[in-house]
mmCIF file of C-alpha atoms in Angstrom:
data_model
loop_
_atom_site.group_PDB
_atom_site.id
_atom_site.type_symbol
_atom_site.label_atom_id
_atom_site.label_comp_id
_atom_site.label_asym_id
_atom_site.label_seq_id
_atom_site.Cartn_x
_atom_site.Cartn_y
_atom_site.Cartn_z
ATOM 1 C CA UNK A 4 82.971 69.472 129.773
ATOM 2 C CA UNK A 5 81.707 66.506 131.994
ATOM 3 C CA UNK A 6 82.502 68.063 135.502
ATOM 4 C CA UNK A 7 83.937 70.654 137.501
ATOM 5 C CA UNK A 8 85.313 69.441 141.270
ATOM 6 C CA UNK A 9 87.161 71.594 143.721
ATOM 7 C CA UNK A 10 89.212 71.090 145.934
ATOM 8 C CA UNK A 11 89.482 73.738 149.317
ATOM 9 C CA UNK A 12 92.622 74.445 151.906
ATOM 10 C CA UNK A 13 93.656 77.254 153.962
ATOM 11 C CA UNK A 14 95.289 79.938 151.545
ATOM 12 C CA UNK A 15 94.517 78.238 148.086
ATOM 13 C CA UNK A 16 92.260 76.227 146.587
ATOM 14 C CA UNK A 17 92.054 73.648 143.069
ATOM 15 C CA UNK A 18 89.359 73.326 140.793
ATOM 16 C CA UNK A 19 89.465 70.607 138.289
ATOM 17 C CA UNK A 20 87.607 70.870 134.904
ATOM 18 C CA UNK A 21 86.997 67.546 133.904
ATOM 19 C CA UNK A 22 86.386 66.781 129.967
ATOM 20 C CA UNK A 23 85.209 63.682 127.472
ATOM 21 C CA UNK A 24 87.495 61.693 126.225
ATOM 22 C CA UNK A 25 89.318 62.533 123.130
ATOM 23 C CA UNK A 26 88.898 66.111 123.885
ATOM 24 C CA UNK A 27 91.901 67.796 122.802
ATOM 25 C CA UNK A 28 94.014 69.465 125.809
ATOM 26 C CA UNK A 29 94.787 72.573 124.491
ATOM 27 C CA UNK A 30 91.530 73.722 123.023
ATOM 28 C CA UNK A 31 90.226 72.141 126.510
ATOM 29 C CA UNK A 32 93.223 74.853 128.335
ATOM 30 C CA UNK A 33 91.711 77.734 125.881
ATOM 31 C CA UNK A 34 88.635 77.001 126.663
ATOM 32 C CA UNK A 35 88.535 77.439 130.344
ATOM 33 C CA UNK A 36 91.033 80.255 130.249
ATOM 34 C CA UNK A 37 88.188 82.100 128.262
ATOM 35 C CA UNK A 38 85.522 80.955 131.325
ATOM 36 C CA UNK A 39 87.999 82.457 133.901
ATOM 37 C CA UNK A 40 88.648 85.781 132.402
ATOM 38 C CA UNK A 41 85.525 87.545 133.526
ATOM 39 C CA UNK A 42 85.354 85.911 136.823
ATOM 40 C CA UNK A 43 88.867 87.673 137.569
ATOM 41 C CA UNK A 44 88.045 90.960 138.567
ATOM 42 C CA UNK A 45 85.126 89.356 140.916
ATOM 43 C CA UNK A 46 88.127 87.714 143.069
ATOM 44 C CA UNK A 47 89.219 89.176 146.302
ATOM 45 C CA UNK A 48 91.948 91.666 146.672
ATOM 46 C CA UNK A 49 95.345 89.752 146.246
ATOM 47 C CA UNK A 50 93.774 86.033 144.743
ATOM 48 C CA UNK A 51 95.140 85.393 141.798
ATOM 49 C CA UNK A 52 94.385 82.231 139.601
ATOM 50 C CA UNK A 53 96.588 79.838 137.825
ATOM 51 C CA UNK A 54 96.520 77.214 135.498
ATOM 52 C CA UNK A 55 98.347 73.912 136.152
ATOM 53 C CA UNK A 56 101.247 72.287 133.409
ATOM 54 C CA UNK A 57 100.258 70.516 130.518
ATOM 55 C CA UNK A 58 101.037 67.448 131.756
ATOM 56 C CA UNK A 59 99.081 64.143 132.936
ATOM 57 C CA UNK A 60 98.564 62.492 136.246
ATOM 58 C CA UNK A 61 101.440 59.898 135.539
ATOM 59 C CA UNK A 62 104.109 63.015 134.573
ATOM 60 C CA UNK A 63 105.867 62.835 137.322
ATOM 61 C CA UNK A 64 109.115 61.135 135.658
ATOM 62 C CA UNK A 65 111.870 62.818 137.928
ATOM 63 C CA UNK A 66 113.405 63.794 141.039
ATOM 64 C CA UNK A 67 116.555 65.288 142.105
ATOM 65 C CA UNK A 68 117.873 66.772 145.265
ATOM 66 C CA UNK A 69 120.236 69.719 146.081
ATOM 67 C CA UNK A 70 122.686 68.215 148.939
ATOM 68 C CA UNK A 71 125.183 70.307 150.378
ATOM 69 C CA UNK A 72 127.661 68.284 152.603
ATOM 70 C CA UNK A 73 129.520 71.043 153.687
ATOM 71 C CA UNK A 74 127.738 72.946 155.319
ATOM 72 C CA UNK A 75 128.454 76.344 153.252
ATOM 73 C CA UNK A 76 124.381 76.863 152.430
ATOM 74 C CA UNK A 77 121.245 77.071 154.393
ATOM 75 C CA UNK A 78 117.989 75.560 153.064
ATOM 76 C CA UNK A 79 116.786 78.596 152.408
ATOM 77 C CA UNK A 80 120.024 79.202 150.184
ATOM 78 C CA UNK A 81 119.010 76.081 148.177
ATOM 79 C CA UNK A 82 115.795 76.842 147.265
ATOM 80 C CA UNK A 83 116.051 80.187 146.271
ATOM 81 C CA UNK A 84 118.888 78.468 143.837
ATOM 82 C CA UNK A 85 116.680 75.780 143.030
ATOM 83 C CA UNK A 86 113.413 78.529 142.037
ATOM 84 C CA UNK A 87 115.199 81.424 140.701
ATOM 85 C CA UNK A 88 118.068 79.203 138.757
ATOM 86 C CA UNK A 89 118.003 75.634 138.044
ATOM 87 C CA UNK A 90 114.038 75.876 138.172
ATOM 88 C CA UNK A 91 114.347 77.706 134.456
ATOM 89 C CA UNK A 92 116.894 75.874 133.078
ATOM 90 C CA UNK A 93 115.131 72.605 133.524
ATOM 91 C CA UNK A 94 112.151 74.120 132.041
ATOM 92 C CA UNK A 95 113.994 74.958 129.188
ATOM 93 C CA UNK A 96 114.235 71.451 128.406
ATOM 94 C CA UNK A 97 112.248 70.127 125.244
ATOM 95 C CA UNK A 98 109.416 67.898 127.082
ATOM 96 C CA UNK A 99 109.125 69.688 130.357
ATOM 97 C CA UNK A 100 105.723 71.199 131.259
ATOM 98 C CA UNK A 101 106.660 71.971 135.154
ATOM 99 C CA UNK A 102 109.455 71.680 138.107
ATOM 100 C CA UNK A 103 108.026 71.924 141.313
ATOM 101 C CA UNK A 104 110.204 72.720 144.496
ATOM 102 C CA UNK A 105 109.719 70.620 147.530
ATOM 103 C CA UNK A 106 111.396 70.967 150.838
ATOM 104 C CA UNK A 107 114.024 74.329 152.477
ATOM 105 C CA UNK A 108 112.488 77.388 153.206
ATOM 106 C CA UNK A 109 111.660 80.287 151.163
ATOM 107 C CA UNK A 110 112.714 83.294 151.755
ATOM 108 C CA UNK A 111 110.334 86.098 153.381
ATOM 109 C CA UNK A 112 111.123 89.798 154.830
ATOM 110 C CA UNK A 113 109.295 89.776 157.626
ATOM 111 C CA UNK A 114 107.725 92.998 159.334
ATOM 112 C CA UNK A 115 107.171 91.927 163.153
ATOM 113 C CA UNK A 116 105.151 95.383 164.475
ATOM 114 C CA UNK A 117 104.890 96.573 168.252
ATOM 115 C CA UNK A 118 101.004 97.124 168.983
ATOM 116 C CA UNK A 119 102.409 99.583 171.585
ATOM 117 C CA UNK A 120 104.181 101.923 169.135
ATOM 118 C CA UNK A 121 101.527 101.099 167.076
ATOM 119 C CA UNK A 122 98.980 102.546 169.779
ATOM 120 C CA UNK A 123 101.326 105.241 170.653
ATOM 121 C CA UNK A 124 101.287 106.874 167.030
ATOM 122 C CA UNK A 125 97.950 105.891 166.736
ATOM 123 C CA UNK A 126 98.773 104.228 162.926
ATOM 124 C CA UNK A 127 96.346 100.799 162.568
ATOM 125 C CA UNK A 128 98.140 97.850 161.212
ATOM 126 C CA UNK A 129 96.033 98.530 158.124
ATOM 127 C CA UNK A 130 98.308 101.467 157.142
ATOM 128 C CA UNK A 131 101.241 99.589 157.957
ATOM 129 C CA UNK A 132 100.265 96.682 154.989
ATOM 130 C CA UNK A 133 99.424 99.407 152.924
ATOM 131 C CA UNK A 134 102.834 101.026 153.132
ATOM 132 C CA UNK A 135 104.633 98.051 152.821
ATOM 133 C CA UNK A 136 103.413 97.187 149.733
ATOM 134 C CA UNK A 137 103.720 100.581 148.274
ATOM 135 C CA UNK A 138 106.979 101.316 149.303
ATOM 136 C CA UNK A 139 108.009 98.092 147.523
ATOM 137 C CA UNK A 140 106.899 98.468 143.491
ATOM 138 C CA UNK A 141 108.884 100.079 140.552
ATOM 139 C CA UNK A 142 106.524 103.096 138.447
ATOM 140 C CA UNK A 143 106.557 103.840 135.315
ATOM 141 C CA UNK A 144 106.515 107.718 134.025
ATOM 142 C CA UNK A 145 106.302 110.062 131.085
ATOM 143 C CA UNK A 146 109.131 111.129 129.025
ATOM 144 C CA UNK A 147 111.012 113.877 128.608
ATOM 145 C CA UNK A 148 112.525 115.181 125.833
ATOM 146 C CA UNK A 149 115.938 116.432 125.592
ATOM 147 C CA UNK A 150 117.619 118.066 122.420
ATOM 148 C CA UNK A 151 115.427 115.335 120.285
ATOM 149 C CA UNK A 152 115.767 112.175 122.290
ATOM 150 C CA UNK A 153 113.134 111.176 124.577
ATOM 151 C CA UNK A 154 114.307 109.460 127.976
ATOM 152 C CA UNK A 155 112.172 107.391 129.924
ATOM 153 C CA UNK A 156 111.106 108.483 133.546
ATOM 154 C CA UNK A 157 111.040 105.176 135.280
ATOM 155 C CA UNK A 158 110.761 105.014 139.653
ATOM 156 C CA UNK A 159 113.152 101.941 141.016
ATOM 157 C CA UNK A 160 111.485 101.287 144.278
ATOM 158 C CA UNK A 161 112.181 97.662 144.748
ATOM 159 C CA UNK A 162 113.324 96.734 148.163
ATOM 160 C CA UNK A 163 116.457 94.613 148.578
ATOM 161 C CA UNK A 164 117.572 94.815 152.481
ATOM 162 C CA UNK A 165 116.684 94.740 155.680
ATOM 163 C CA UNK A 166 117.309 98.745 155.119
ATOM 164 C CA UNK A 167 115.265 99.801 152.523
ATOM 165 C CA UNK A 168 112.318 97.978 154.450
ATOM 166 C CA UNK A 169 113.594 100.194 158.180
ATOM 167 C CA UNK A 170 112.820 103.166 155.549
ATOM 168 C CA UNK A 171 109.956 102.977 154.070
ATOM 169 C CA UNK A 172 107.579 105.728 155.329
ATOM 170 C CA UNK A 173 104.600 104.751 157.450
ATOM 171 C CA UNK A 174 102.867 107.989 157.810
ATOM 172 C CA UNK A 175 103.687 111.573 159.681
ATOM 173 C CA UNK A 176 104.054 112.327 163.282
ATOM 174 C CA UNK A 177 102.083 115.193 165.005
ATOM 175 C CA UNK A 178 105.104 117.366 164.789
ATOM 176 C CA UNK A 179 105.434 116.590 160.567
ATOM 177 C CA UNK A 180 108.595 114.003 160.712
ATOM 178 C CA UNK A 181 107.976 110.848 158.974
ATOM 179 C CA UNK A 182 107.527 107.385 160.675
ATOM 180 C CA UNK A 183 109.389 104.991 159.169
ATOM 181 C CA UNK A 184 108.981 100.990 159.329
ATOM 182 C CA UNK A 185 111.589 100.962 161.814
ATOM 183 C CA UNK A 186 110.198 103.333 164.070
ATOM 184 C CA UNK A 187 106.880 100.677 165.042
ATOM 185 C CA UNK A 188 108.666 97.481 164.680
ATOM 186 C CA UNK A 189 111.517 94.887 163.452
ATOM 187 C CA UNK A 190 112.287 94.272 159.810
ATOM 188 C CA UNK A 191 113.854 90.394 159.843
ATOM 189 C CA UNK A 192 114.458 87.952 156.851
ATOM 190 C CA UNK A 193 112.694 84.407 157.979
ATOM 191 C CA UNK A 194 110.712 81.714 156.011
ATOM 192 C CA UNK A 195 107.940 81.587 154.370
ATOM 193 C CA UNK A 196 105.418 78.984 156.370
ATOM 194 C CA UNK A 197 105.501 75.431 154.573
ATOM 195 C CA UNK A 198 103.620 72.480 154.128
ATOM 196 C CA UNK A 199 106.318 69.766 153.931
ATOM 197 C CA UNK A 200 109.571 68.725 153.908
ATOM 198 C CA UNK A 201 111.933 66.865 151.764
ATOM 199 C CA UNK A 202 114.283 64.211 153.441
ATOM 200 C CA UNK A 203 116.605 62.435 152.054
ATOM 201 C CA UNK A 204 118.201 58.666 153.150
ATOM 202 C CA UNK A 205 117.223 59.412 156.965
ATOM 203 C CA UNK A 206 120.549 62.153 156.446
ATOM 204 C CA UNK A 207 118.372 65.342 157.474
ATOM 205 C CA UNK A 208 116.788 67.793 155.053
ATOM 206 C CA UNK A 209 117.540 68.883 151.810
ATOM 207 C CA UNK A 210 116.011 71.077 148.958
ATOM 208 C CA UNK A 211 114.650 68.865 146.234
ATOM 209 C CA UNK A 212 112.710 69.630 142.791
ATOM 210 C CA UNK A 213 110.092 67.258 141.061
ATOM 211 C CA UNK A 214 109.845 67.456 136.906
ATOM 212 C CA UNK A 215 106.780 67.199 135.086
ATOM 213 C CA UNK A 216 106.554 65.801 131.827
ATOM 214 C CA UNK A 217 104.732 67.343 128.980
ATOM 215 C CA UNK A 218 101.575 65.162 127.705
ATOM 216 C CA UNK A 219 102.148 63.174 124.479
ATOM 217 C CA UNK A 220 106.822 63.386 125.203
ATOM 218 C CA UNK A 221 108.451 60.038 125.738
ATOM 219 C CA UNK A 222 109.451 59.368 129.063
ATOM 220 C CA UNK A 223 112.422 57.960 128.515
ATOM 221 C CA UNK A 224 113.192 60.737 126.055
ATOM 222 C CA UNK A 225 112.829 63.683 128.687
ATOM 223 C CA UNK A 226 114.255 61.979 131.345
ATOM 224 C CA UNK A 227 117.799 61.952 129.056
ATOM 225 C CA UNK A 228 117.342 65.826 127.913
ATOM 226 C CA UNK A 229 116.919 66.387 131.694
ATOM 227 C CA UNK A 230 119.989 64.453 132.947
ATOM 228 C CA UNK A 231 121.903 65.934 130.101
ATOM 229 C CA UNK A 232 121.203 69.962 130.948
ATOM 230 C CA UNK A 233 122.398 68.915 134.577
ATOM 231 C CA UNK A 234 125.651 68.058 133.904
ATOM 232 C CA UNK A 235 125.939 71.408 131.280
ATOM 233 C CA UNK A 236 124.718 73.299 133.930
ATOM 234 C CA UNK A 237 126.791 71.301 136.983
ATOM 235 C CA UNK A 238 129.797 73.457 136.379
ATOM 236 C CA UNK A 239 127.924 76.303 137.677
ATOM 237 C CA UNK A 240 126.626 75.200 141.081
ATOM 238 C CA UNK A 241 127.600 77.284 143.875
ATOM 239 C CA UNK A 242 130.773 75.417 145.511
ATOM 240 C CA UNK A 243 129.634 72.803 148.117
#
């Protein structure tokens, strides 16, 4: 290793490990994975760490956008197609180390809280967090055995409306009912805040993706594979 640089912003930060020459890049991704493993549990509550693609500084070899003329989907529509759908399939192709979204919104459930029901209960916006983010996992349990077969005890508690947020428990009153989400404020779907747009021929906004070649593939090469697993997958795009 020759140096280590990082790089600071509000929310997330980079640090880049830089090597000699000639040193190969995945002992070189081993390597610091190993270095980062015991500073993990040192990190605040709710940073997690990441390592970036496999690629190079020059992978950059493609860019598409998702353009809907009609009107049928929202930004937000696109890029929740673009990272829960056409994001893998791209990856899938031989050569690819990363697609990166750019532009729409994402999608967020929003909690907006009134600090006078708050008061009123006298629940801190703490315990409010706290329920949120309980009331929102799946749990695993024992088994139990039945006749010889053992069945799995497994607790779905994923949320997946509006609703299921308005429900989740906050706490108990002074008379013993629950307190629910909805009872201290609003459960709304907005986006996630951003740091850029996409924009495409002066037209307005679109949803667009970026792929990263893997280091040591052909260019040329991946650029083909990618083209060629959009039109197999072009059948499938939602209509518009």
């Amino acid at each position: 290793m020759r140096a280590v640089r990082g790089f600071s912003d509000f929310g997330y930060s980079f640090v880049y490990v830089i090597f000699e020459d000639g040193t190969d890049l995945y002992w070189a991704r081993a390597r610091t994975l190993e270095y980062l493993s015991p500073i993990l549990p040192s990190l605040p509550a709710g940073v997690r760490t990441e390592l970036g693609p496999d690629a190079i500084g020059l992978g950059w070899i493609f860019q598409y956008a998702l353009v809907d003329g009609t009107g049928r989907h929202s930004l937000a529509d696109l890029r929740s197609y673009q990272n829960w759908y056409l994001k893998y399939h791209l990856k899938s192709v031989e050569g690819v180390a990363e697609v990166a979204a750019v532009g729409g919104f994402e999608k967020q459930y929003q909690v907006n809280v009134d600090p006078n029901r708050l008061r009123e209960y006298g629940i801190p916006i703490q315990r409010v967090v706290a329920a949120v983010q309980d009331g929102n996992a799946e749990v695993g349990g024992r088994l139990i055995e039945f006749g010889g077969t053992e069945y799995m005890v497994r607790g779905r508690g994923y949320a997946r409306s509006i609703e299921d947020f308005e429900e989740i428990v906050v706490g108990p009153s002074e008379t013993g009912s629950p307190i629910r989400i909805r009872d201290v404020g609003e459960v709304t779907v907005g986006p996630d805040l951003r740091r850029g747009i996409a924009e495409l021929n002066g037209k307005g906004e679109v949803v667009s993706g970026i792929v990263v070649m893997r280091q040591g593939q052909n260019a040329l090469e991946v650029i083909e594979r990618v083209k060629q697993k959009l039109r197999e997958i072009e059948p499938g795009l939602p209509p518009g």
